[in-house]
Amino acid sequence: MSDRNPSPAGGPLVEGPRDPEHDATASYALEPEYAESLTRRLLATTGETVEVRSPLNGAPLAHVPQSSADDVAQAFARARKAQQAWSRVSLDDRAACLLRLHDLILDRQDEIIDMIVLESGKARKHAFDEPLHVALTARYYARTAHQHLDTQRKLGVVPGLTRVEVNRVPKGVVGIISPWNYPFTMALCDGLPALLAGNAVVAKPDAQTMLSALLGAQLMEEAGFPADLWTVVAGPGADIGPEMISRADYICFTGSTATGKLIAKGCAERLIGCSLELGGKNPILVLRDADLEKAAEGAVRASFSNAGQLCVSMERMFVADQVYDRFVERFVARTEAMTLGASLDWGVDMGSLISQAQLDTVVRHVDDAVAKGARVLTGGRARPDLGPYFYEPTILEGVTPDMTCFGDETFGPVIALYRFHDEADAVARANAGQYGLNASIYSRDGARARAIARYVKCGTVNINEAFGATFASIDSPMGGMRESGMGRRQGSEGIHRYTESQSVATQRLIRFAPMLGMSDATYAKVMTANLRLMKKLGRA
């Protein structure tokens, strides 16, 4: 929740008087000095600020300074200078910074989690996923740095006489535009491999969760990354995004499909690369041989983690006829047993939505479905008694194509159930629509489930798990097919996207032209014979 405020950064609230003992919005949820220690990291000189409030209770968190086009230009100028020096730092020294960051994040995870909960409203157990994921990412890339980035020998055209090496050269300055739903991990995890590869980063986190991203930037500096190597700017995406695209050597974006298409067009105009993790309408398939208790437990996490505000969370569930009723009984019971609350403490199963706009979308989707005949098995209500943007975890049945939530992404705690009899039909229905980010299959037969996964048009598929198995396995790529995005984070693809491959070939003794008075025709015959010989020898 944010509102524009003309007062200077960290300025006092002008409304009141109010009693903080009875009104959470009457005083800051964070110490102003602490918040200001983070916001002054921004490169922002406009004098304009945005007041950010916690979705838990409306309490103000900070006034966030806003950046201008000139500030973005300055950020890239500083980043380019820092990158030139950083690219000459040894790979081992870069990796050492990541390992120090790993330890700092684990040591200060309580501070990080508190900030995430205050800014996003999510339950503490879901906020914990964020420092965990960033630490995993930092450690993975530090330990595999040489595997991904060392110069590699390749086959030369003439064995023994042609030596070919491929270098991984940094792009330069990477622009990262990150979302609000996972404000710490999405702000950092994509940028860490960019730094390891020798790049600098200019980051624009979402306005609603700027402080979590700034805390991450502070920790990186404490871990030893040089000043200006990771610069943060703030402002509306429509204003700041084009300025970043016009200057970056690569853009990494996580967010809506509509915005992703605009970014792809801007990058295409400049012939620079981009990676885009976009929307999803992710399916779960519960097969007839599934462990129903395991499937019901996983379905709760798949549907309601972070109140459904997770790109890889599930909004469509296809359940085999043979187990449908028994599964639904278990799923509804587990959902109704969930605890909801606005708290920094452990023990809450689901927190708040991020904003009024997000709540409005959820209400509109559910009300539309009910008005057109869908049945609410549980949930279906806003809970203003808990906080301004709470909505109950909701299970719908009887959702049809004329309902908005059938094909449009809700991005909230709402899932629709569908029966199926034939597994091929279930896969076809799971593949329907334009998205293809994440899927989940529950079956006691892992080999059969993995075989089915090959026909599911999603970038990641989890077997007997909601999303954590793929998302936390940093060695494997993660991203979307179709309108769920392009490019991949994690694994070798997640770091190679920030590099240019450079082939260097050294030739000895012979040249690729006629020698010793040989005619062109004779040279052609000699080369043809050589090609036939190489095939007989089994050479690639």
XYZ file of C-alpha atoms in Angstrom:
540
model
C 0.000 0.000 0.000
C 1.530 3.275 -1.027
C 0.440 6.875 -1.423
C 2.295 9.798 -2.918
C 3.446 12.352 -0.395
C 5.153 15.648 -1.215
C 7.005 15.707 2.114
C 10.749 15.006 2.180
C 12.036 11.491 2.697
C 11.455 10.330 6.254
C 9.293 13.391 6.956
C 6.675 13.345 9.677
C 3.078 12.313 9.241
C 0.902 15.390 9.059
C -2.403 13.749 9.961
C -3.581 13.491 13.550
C -3.587 13.632 16.435
C -4.196 9.879 16.930
C -3.493 7.431 19.730
C -0.918 4.781 18.761
C -2.179 2.518 21.531
C -5.528 2.143 19.793
C -4.726 3.024 16.171
C -1.943 1.168 14.349
C -1.855 3.832 11.650
C -0.910 6.541 14.156
C 2.801 5.693 14.351
C 5.524 4.130 12.273
C 5.868 0.335 12.337
C 9.626 0.797 11.825
C 11.962 3.181 13.553
C 12.224 6.147 11.152
C 15.999 6.199 11.561
C 16.238 2.549 10.506
C 13.990 3.077 7.499
C 15.977 6.153 6.476
C 19.246 4.207 6.707
C 17.815 2.023 3.945
C 16.095 4.633 1.784
C 19.174 6.827 1.573
C 20.763 4.047 -0.462
C 18.452 5.066 -3.305
C 19.728 7.253 -6.092
C 16.826 9.710 -5.996
C 17.034 13.501 -6.165
C 13.495 14.615 -7.129
C 12.459 15.551 -3.575
C 9.270 13.569 -4.115
C 8.499 10.610 -1.850
C 6.001 7.778 -1.679
C 4.605 6.872 1.716
C 4.511 3.105 2.171
C 2.226 1.438 4.716
C 2.047 -2.126 5.961
C -0.789 -4.237 4.538
C -1.048 -5.918 7.936
C -2.705 -2.952 9.612
C -2.080 0.195 7.601
C 0.786 1.358 9.816
C 3.272 3.609 7.960
C 6.685 2.136 7.237
C 8.645 4.847 5.439
C 8.694 7.643 2.917
C 10.546 6.340 -0.142
C 12.372 8.938 -2.302
C 11.595 8.821 -6.029
C 14.117 8.797 -8.871
C 14.131 10.882 -12.024
C 15.302 10.019 -15.530
C 18.546 11.823 -14.734
C 18.947 9.659 -11.618
C 18.584 6.516 -13.731
C 21.196 7.837 -16.151
C 23.534 8.548 -13.244
C 22.928 5.083 -11.809
C 23.984 3.465 -15.076
C 27.014 5.731 -15.380
C 28.191 4.734 -11.901
C 27.429 1.082 -12.561
C 29.466 1.092 -15.779
C 32.484 2.506 -14.015
C 32.164 -0.017 -11.166
C 31.680 -2.887 -13.622
C 34.924 -2.163 -15.445
C 36.884 -2.674 -12.240
C 34.738 -5.588 -11.043
C 35.213 -7.547 -14.279
C 38.950 -7.674 -13.500
C 38.390 -9.129 -10.021
C 39.182 -12.838 -9.901
C 36.307 -15.293 -10.054
C 37.317 -16.740 -6.690
C 37.123 -13.316 -5.043
C 33.688 -12.694 -6.546
C 32.522 -16.078 -5.287
C 33.869 -15.282 -1.809
C 31.523 -12.268 -1.660
C 28.586 -14.562 -2.379
C 29.607 -16.949 0.403
C 29.871 -14.069 2.864
C 26.411 -12.930 1.759
C 25.124 -16.470 2.385
C 26.284 -16.289 6.003
C 25.026 -12.734 6.558
C 21.557 -13.677 5.350
C 21.368 -16.682 7.656
C 22.706 -14.659 10.594
C 20.208 -11.834 10.064
C 17.243 -13.805 8.850
C 14.982 -12.588 11.677
C 15.533 -8.970 10.631
C 14.934 -9.879 6.987
C 11.772 -11.871 7.737
C 10.338 -9.091 9.909
C 10.810 -6.630 7.071
C 9.217 -8.942 4.520
C 6.171 -9.553 6.721
C 5.722 -5.859 7.445
C 5.974 -4.878 3.781
C 4.077 -7.740 2.156
C 1.680 -8.935 4.854
C 2.560 -12.595 4.284
C 2.754 -15.225 7.018
C 6.138 -15.577 8.681
C 6.625 -19.154 7.463
C 6.205 -17.952 3.885
C 8.551 -15.025 4.471
C 11.192 -17.506 5.686
C 11.271 -18.997 2.172
C 12.911 -15.811 0.922
C 16.196 -15.675 2.875
C 16.362 -19.455 2.438
C 16.134 -19.135 -1.347
C 18.627 -16.284 -1.616
C 21.130 -18.107 0.595
C 20.742 -21.250 -1.537
C 21.277 -19.178 -4.688
C 24.360 -17.426 -3.328
C 25.966 -20.680 -2.193
C 25.153 -22.558 -5.390
C 26.663 -19.993 -7.733
C 29.696 -19.459 -5.505
C 30.431 -23.195 -5.434
C 29.828 -23.718 -9.168
C 31.448 -20.507 -10.442
C 34.261 -22.207 -12.348
C 31.913 -24.831 -13.771
C 29.808 -22.124 -15.419
C 32.350 -19.428 -16.256
C 35.775 -20.955 -16.899
C 37.063 -20.894 -20.461
C 36.134 -24.168 -22.169
C 38.010 -26.090 -24.871
C 35.999 -27.089 -27.940
C 36.694 -29.294 -30.954
C 38.764 -27.607 -33.637
C 38.125 -28.237 -37.309
C 41.574 -29.856 -37.804
C 42.517 -32.204 -34.939
C 45.722 -31.151 -33.258
C 46.172 -28.077 -35.439
C 43.110 -25.987 -34.536
C 42.682 -24.993 -30.894
C 39.304 -23.476 -29.986
C 38.322 -21.926 -26.657
C 35.032 -20.333 -25.599
C 35.113 -17.472 -23.108
C 32.182 -16.166 -21.073
C 32.323 -12.364 -21.286
C 30.049 -10.225 -19.053
C 27.267 -8.264 -20.762
C 28.048 -5.081 -18.808
C 25.218 -3.529 -16.793
C 22.091 -5.574 -16.125
C 18.763 -3.938 -15.336
C 16.586 -5.904 -12.897
C 12.908 -5.017 -12.416
C 11.482 -7.070 -9.556
C 7.943 -7.569 -8.153
C 6.342 -7.138 -4.744
C 5.168 -10.683 -4.022
C 8.576 -12.061 -2.974
C 10.343 -8.764 -2.319
C 13.641 -10.056 -0.940
C 14.295 -13.100 -3.092
C 13.062 -11.603 -6.361
C 15.082 -8.448 -5.773
C 18.313 -10.404 -5.210
C 18.271 -13.926 -6.653
C 18.432 -12.915 -10.325
C 21.187 -10.386 -9.738
C 23.626 -12.613 -7.856
C 24.698 -14.669 -10.889
C 24.932 -11.432 -12.879
C 27.488 -10.113 -10.380
C 29.391 -13.389 -10.313
C 29.667 -13.257 -14.109
C 31.338 -9.841 -13.861
C 28.393 -7.522 -14.468
C 27.004 -4.596 -12.496
C 23.294 -4.231 -11.658
C 20.833 -1.353 -11.626
C 17.714 -2.531 -9.798
C 14.175 -1.165 -9.664
C 12.129 -3.017 -7.041
C 8.368 -2.590 -6.814
C 7.271 0.542 -4.948
C 5.218 -1.446 -2.437
C 8.183 -3.425 -1.115
C 11.214 -1.221 -1.590
C 12.609 -1.658 1.919
C 13.147 -5.416 1.654
C 15.121 -4.871 -1.553
C 17.159 -2.081 0.023
C 17.958 -4.294 3.001
C 19.288 -6.843 0.517
C 21.458 -4.164 -1.113
C 22.825 -3.218 2.296
C 23.742 -6.828 3.045
C 25.551 -7.141 -0.278
C 27.700 -4.146 0.530
C 28.467 -5.639 3.949
C 29.438 -8.883 2.192
C 32.127 -7.005 0.266
C 30.538 -6.122 -3.061
C 31.919 -2.729 -4.167
C 29.903 0.474 -3.984
C 27.930 1.329 -7.149
C 28.079 -2.275 -8.350
C 24.443 -2.682 -7.231
C 22.513 0.575 -7.537
C 18.825 0.942 -6.674
C 16.370 3.408 -8.191
C 12.701 3.963 -7.364
C 9.676 5.193 -9.233
C 6.671 4.165 -11.323
C 7.437 1.381 -13.749
C 5.943 3.309 -16.652
C 8.481 6.105 -16.046
C 11.580 4.266 -14.840
C 11.270 1.078 -16.919
C 11.845 2.697 -20.344
C 14.788 4.654 -18.951
C 16.377 1.397 -17.804
C 15.702 -0.383 -21.084
C 17.306 2.463 -23.025
C 20.580 2.067 -21.094
C 20.918 -1.550 -19.959
C 22.870 -4.277 -21.720
C 20.315 -6.862 -20.555
C 16.964 -6.718 -18.742
C 15.643 -9.245 -16.225
C 11.954 -8.803 -15.378
C 9.503 -10.671 -13.176
C 5.875 -9.579 -13.303
C 2.770 -9.517 -15.456
C 2.577 -10.847 -18.992
C 1.253 -7.520 -20.285
C 4.248 -5.604 -18.918
C 6.627 -8.337 -20.043
C 5.491 -7.919 -23.638
C 6.203 -4.182 -23.481
C 9.674 -4.856 -22.089
C 10.372 -7.441 -24.799
C 9.430 -4.887 -27.468
C 11.712 -2.266 -25.937
C 14.619 -4.696 -25.742
C 14.031 -5.817 -29.334
C 14.313 -2.229 -30.514
C 17.835 -2.081 -29.065
C 18.724 -5.694 -29.909
C 19.521 -6.479 -26.276
C 18.522 -9.657 -24.511
C 15.931 -10.079 -21.790
C 14.556 -12.799 -19.539
C 10.937 -12.589 -18.453
C 9.141 -14.612 -15.790
C 5.495 -13.740 -16.274
C 1.985 -14.860 -15.328
C 0.555 -18.302 -14.838
C -2.657 -20.250 -14.406
C -0.895 -23.236 -12.962
C -2.475 -26.720 -12.806
C -2.303 -29.625 -10.353
C -3.151 -33.125 -11.512
C -4.198 -35.594 -8.807
C -4.104 -39.001 -10.464
C -6.192 -41.991 -9.426
C -3.253 -43.631 -7.631
C -2.228 -40.516 -5.665
C -1.544 -40.566 -1.930
C -4.562 -38.428 -1.001
C -3.234 -37.177 2.320
C 0.012 -36.078 0.679
C -1.889 -34.528 -2.216
C -4.252 -32.614 0.077
C -1.375 -31.274 2.164
C 0.507 -30.251 -0.947
C -2.574 -28.658 -2.464
C -2.904 -26.331 0.536
C 0.659 -25.086 0.067
C 0.276 -24.979 -3.698
C -2.862 -22.855 -3.526
C -2.479 -20.664 -0.465
C 1.236 -19.988 0.130
C 1.630 -16.212 0.386
C -2.169 -15.986 0.023
C -1.838 -17.324 -3.523
C 0.397 -14.413 -4.563
C 3.111 -16.614 -6.005
C 3.872 -16.928 -9.708
C 4.173 -20.721 -9.400
C 1.142 -21.255 -7.122
C -1.827 -23.279 -8.354
C -5.216 -21.981 -9.472
C -6.594 -25.050 -11.300
C -6.830 -28.579 -9.919
C -7.783 -31.634 -11.972
C -8.717 -34.665 -9.850
C -9.420 -38.197 -11.075
C -13.056 -39.327 -10.756
C -12.010 -42.407 -8.803
C -10.635 -40.329 -5.893
C -12.383 -36.971 -6.352
C -14.814 -37.083 -3.426
C -12.285 -38.504 -0.973
C -9.674 -35.970 -2.027
C -12.045 -32.998 -1.822
C -13.084 -33.990 1.695
C -9.457 -33.964 2.824
C -8.549 -30.769 0.948
C -11.506 -28.811 2.319
C -10.834 -30.024 5.868
C -7.173 -28.988 5.705
C -8.103 -25.614 4.238
C -10.682 -24.917 6.927
C -8.129 -25.792 9.602
C -5.780 -23.032 8.425
C -5.074 -20.115 10.742
C -5.170 -16.587 9.310
C -3.670 -13.568 10.997
C -1.761 -10.308 10.826
C 1.298 -11.135 12.866
C 5.081 -11.124 12.860
C 5.035 -14.370 14.856
C 5.251 -17.974 13.727
C 2.087 -20.061 13.827
C 0.044 -18.274 11.149
C -0.781 -20.338 8.058
C -1.782 -17.488 5.757
C -1.375 -13.743 5.848
C -2.779 -10.816 3.944
C -3.018 -9.816 0.333
C -0.699 -6.945 -0.557
C -3.163 -4.178 -1.425
C -6.699 -3.047 -2.059
C -6.182 -3.587 -5.779
C -5.226 -7.216 -5.206
C -8.197 -7.744 -2.892
C -10.509 -6.172 -5.468
C -9.302 -8.638 -8.109
C -9.920 -11.642 -5.849
C -13.384 -10.412 -4.843
C -14.302 -9.719 -8.465
C -13.199 -13.171 -9.633
C -15.006 -15.066 -6.893
C -18.195 -12.987 -7.051
C -18.321 -13.373 -10.828
C -17.915 -17.138 -10.563
C -20.610 -17.477 -7.892
C -23.017 -15.251 -9.825
C -22.609 -17.551 -12.844
C -23.191 -20.755 -10.909
C -19.917 -21.824 -9.283
C -20.108 -23.366 -5.813
C -17.948 -22.252 -2.906
C -16.767 -25.320 -0.981
C -15.026 -23.181 1.613
C -13.963 -19.564 1.992
C -15.277 -16.960 -0.409
C -15.234 -13.956 1.929
C -13.080 -10.953 2.658
C -11.992 -10.723 6.307
C -11.658 -7.054 7.278
C -11.788 -8.159 10.910
C -8.257 -9.539 10.467
C -6.788 -6.733 8.385
C -7.694 -4.449 5.509
C -6.783 -6.893 2.699
C -7.461 -10.369 4.091
C -9.449 -12.894 2.075
C -10.262 -16.436 3.109
C -8.588 -19.373 1.322
C -11.231 -20.336 -1.202
C -12.054 -23.552 -3.070
C -14.468 -23.339 -6.002
C -16.283 -26.095 -7.870
C -18.222 -25.860 -11.103
C -16.113 -23.118 -12.681
C -16.914 -22.782 -16.393
C -15.235 -21.000 -19.324
C -17.615 -18.021 -19.128
C -16.262 -17.140 -15.671
C -13.358 -14.703 -15.355
C -11.356 -16.942 -13.024
C -11.496 -19.858 -15.471
C -8.634 -18.554 -17.612
C -7.467 -15.260 -16.078
C -4.805 -15.265 -13.377
C -6.340 -14.396 -10.002
C -3.084 -14.192 -8.033
C -4.894 -14.774 -4.777
C -6.033 -17.600 -2.465
C -8.537 -19.106 -4.911
C -8.432 -22.497 -6.654
C -10.984 -24.208 -8.910
C -11.535 -27.987 -8.848
C -12.363 -30.088 -11.924
C -13.055 -33.816 -12.319
C -11.435 -35.906 -15.014
C -11.742 -39.517 -16.109
C -9.125 -39.819 -18.834
C -5.560 -38.705 -18.044
C -4.892 -37.585 -21.612
C -7.929 -35.316 -21.357
C -6.657 -33.953 -18.020
C -3.303 -33.079 -19.602
C -5.050 -31.386 -22.527
C -7.171 -29.315 -20.129
C -4.111 -28.456 -18.041
C -2.407 -27.234 -21.227
C -5.381 -25.108 -22.289
C -4.914 -21.349 -22.276
C -1.908 -19.190 -22.985
C 0.191 -19.790 -19.856
C 2.807 -22.426 -19.043
C 4.791 -21.675 -15.893
C 4.470 -24.415 -13.269
C 2.534 -27.654 -12.787
C 2.252 -30.390 -10.204
C 1.382 -34.089 -10.528
C 0.483 -36.377 -7.621
C 0.868 -40.128 -8.130
C 2.360 -43.073 -6.254
C 4.030 -44.107 -9.518
C 6.838 -41.606 -9.942
C 7.995 -42.990 -13.291
C 4.504 -42.708 -14.777
C 4.101 -39.173 -13.416
C 7.451 -38.140 -14.914
C 6.370 -39.585 -18.261
C 3.143 -37.559 -18.143
C 5.140 -34.441 -17.205
C 6.811 -34.453 -20.632
C 3.429 -33.637 -22.192
C 2.600 -30.783 -19.799
C 3.463 -27.437 -21.392
C 5.041 -25.827 -18.342
C 8.609 -24.785 -17.640
C 8.649 -26.639 -14.312
C 6.700 -29.701 -13.182
C 6.804 -30.989 -9.602
C 6.004 -34.618 -8.793
C 4.318 -35.118 -5.408
C 5.187 -31.555 -4.421
C 3.632 -28.164 -5.034
C 6.500 -25.957 -6.225
C 9.362 -26.172 -3.753
C 11.201 -29.079 -5.385
C 11.933 -27.228 -8.612
C 12.142 -23.722 -7.181
C 14.661 -24.670 -4.494
C 16.778 -26.915 -6.753
C 19.039 -24.121 -7.936
C 21.008 -26.357 -10.321
C 17.913 -26.752 -12.521
C 16.481 -23.998 -14.753
C 13.230 -22.294 -13.779
C 10.984 -20.280 -16.086
C 7.911 -20.319 -18.282
C 6.724 -21.510 -21.654
C 4.330 -19.646 -23.939
C 3.002 -16.418 -22.360
C 4.517 -17.303 -19.002
C 7.830 -15.935 -20.168
C 11.126 -16.471 -21.890
C 14.560 -17.309 -20.579
C 15.388 -19.103 -17.342
C 16.709 -18.304 -13.891
C 18.851 -20.787 -11.934
C 21.337 -23.361 -13.168
C 23.727 -22.718 -16.039
C 21.059 -20.872 -18.050
C 20.514 -18.509 -15.126
C 24.096 -17.251 -15.276
C 24.913 -17.689 -18.971
C 22.093 -15.272 -19.873
C 24.299 -12.518 -18.419
C 27.293 -13.377 -20.588
C 28.320 -13.236 -24.215
C 29.977 -16.379 -25.543
C 33.232 -15.547 -27.315
C 34.991 -18.146 -29.472
C 38.779 -17.844 -29.845
C 40.485 -20.142 -32.360
C 44.253 -20.555 -32.782
C 45.450 -22.141 -36.038
C 48.862 -23.840 -36.452
C 50.932 -25.006 -39.466
C 48.201 -24.904 -42.103
C 45.862 -22.240 -43.359
C 42.351 -22.497 -44.773
C 43.416 -21.611 -48.285
C 45.512 -23.291 -51.034
C 49.149 -23.835 -50.020
C 52.388 -24.600 -51.859
C 51.065 -23.671 -55.290
C 47.945 -25.802 -54.908
C 45.059 -24.737 -57.171
C 41.661 -23.871 -55.849
C 40.207 -26.996 -57.429
C 42.829 -29.219 -55.820
C 42.300 -27.519 -52.469
C 38.572 -28.267 -52.721
C 39.309 -31.956 -53.441
C 41.698 -32.195 -50.483
C 39.169 -30.638 -48.107
C 36.402 -32.929 -49.401
C 38.580 -35.983 -48.797
C 39.344 -34.704 -45.322
C 35.628 -34.411 -44.533
C 35.019 -38.004 -45.659
C 37.953 -39.216 -43.543
C 36.687 -37.405 -40.439
C 33.290 -39.082 -40.821
C 34.885 -42.548 -41.090
C 36.888 -41.818 -37.933
C 33.656 -41.010 -36.096
C 34.506 -37.384 -35.511
C 31.718 -34.877 -34.883
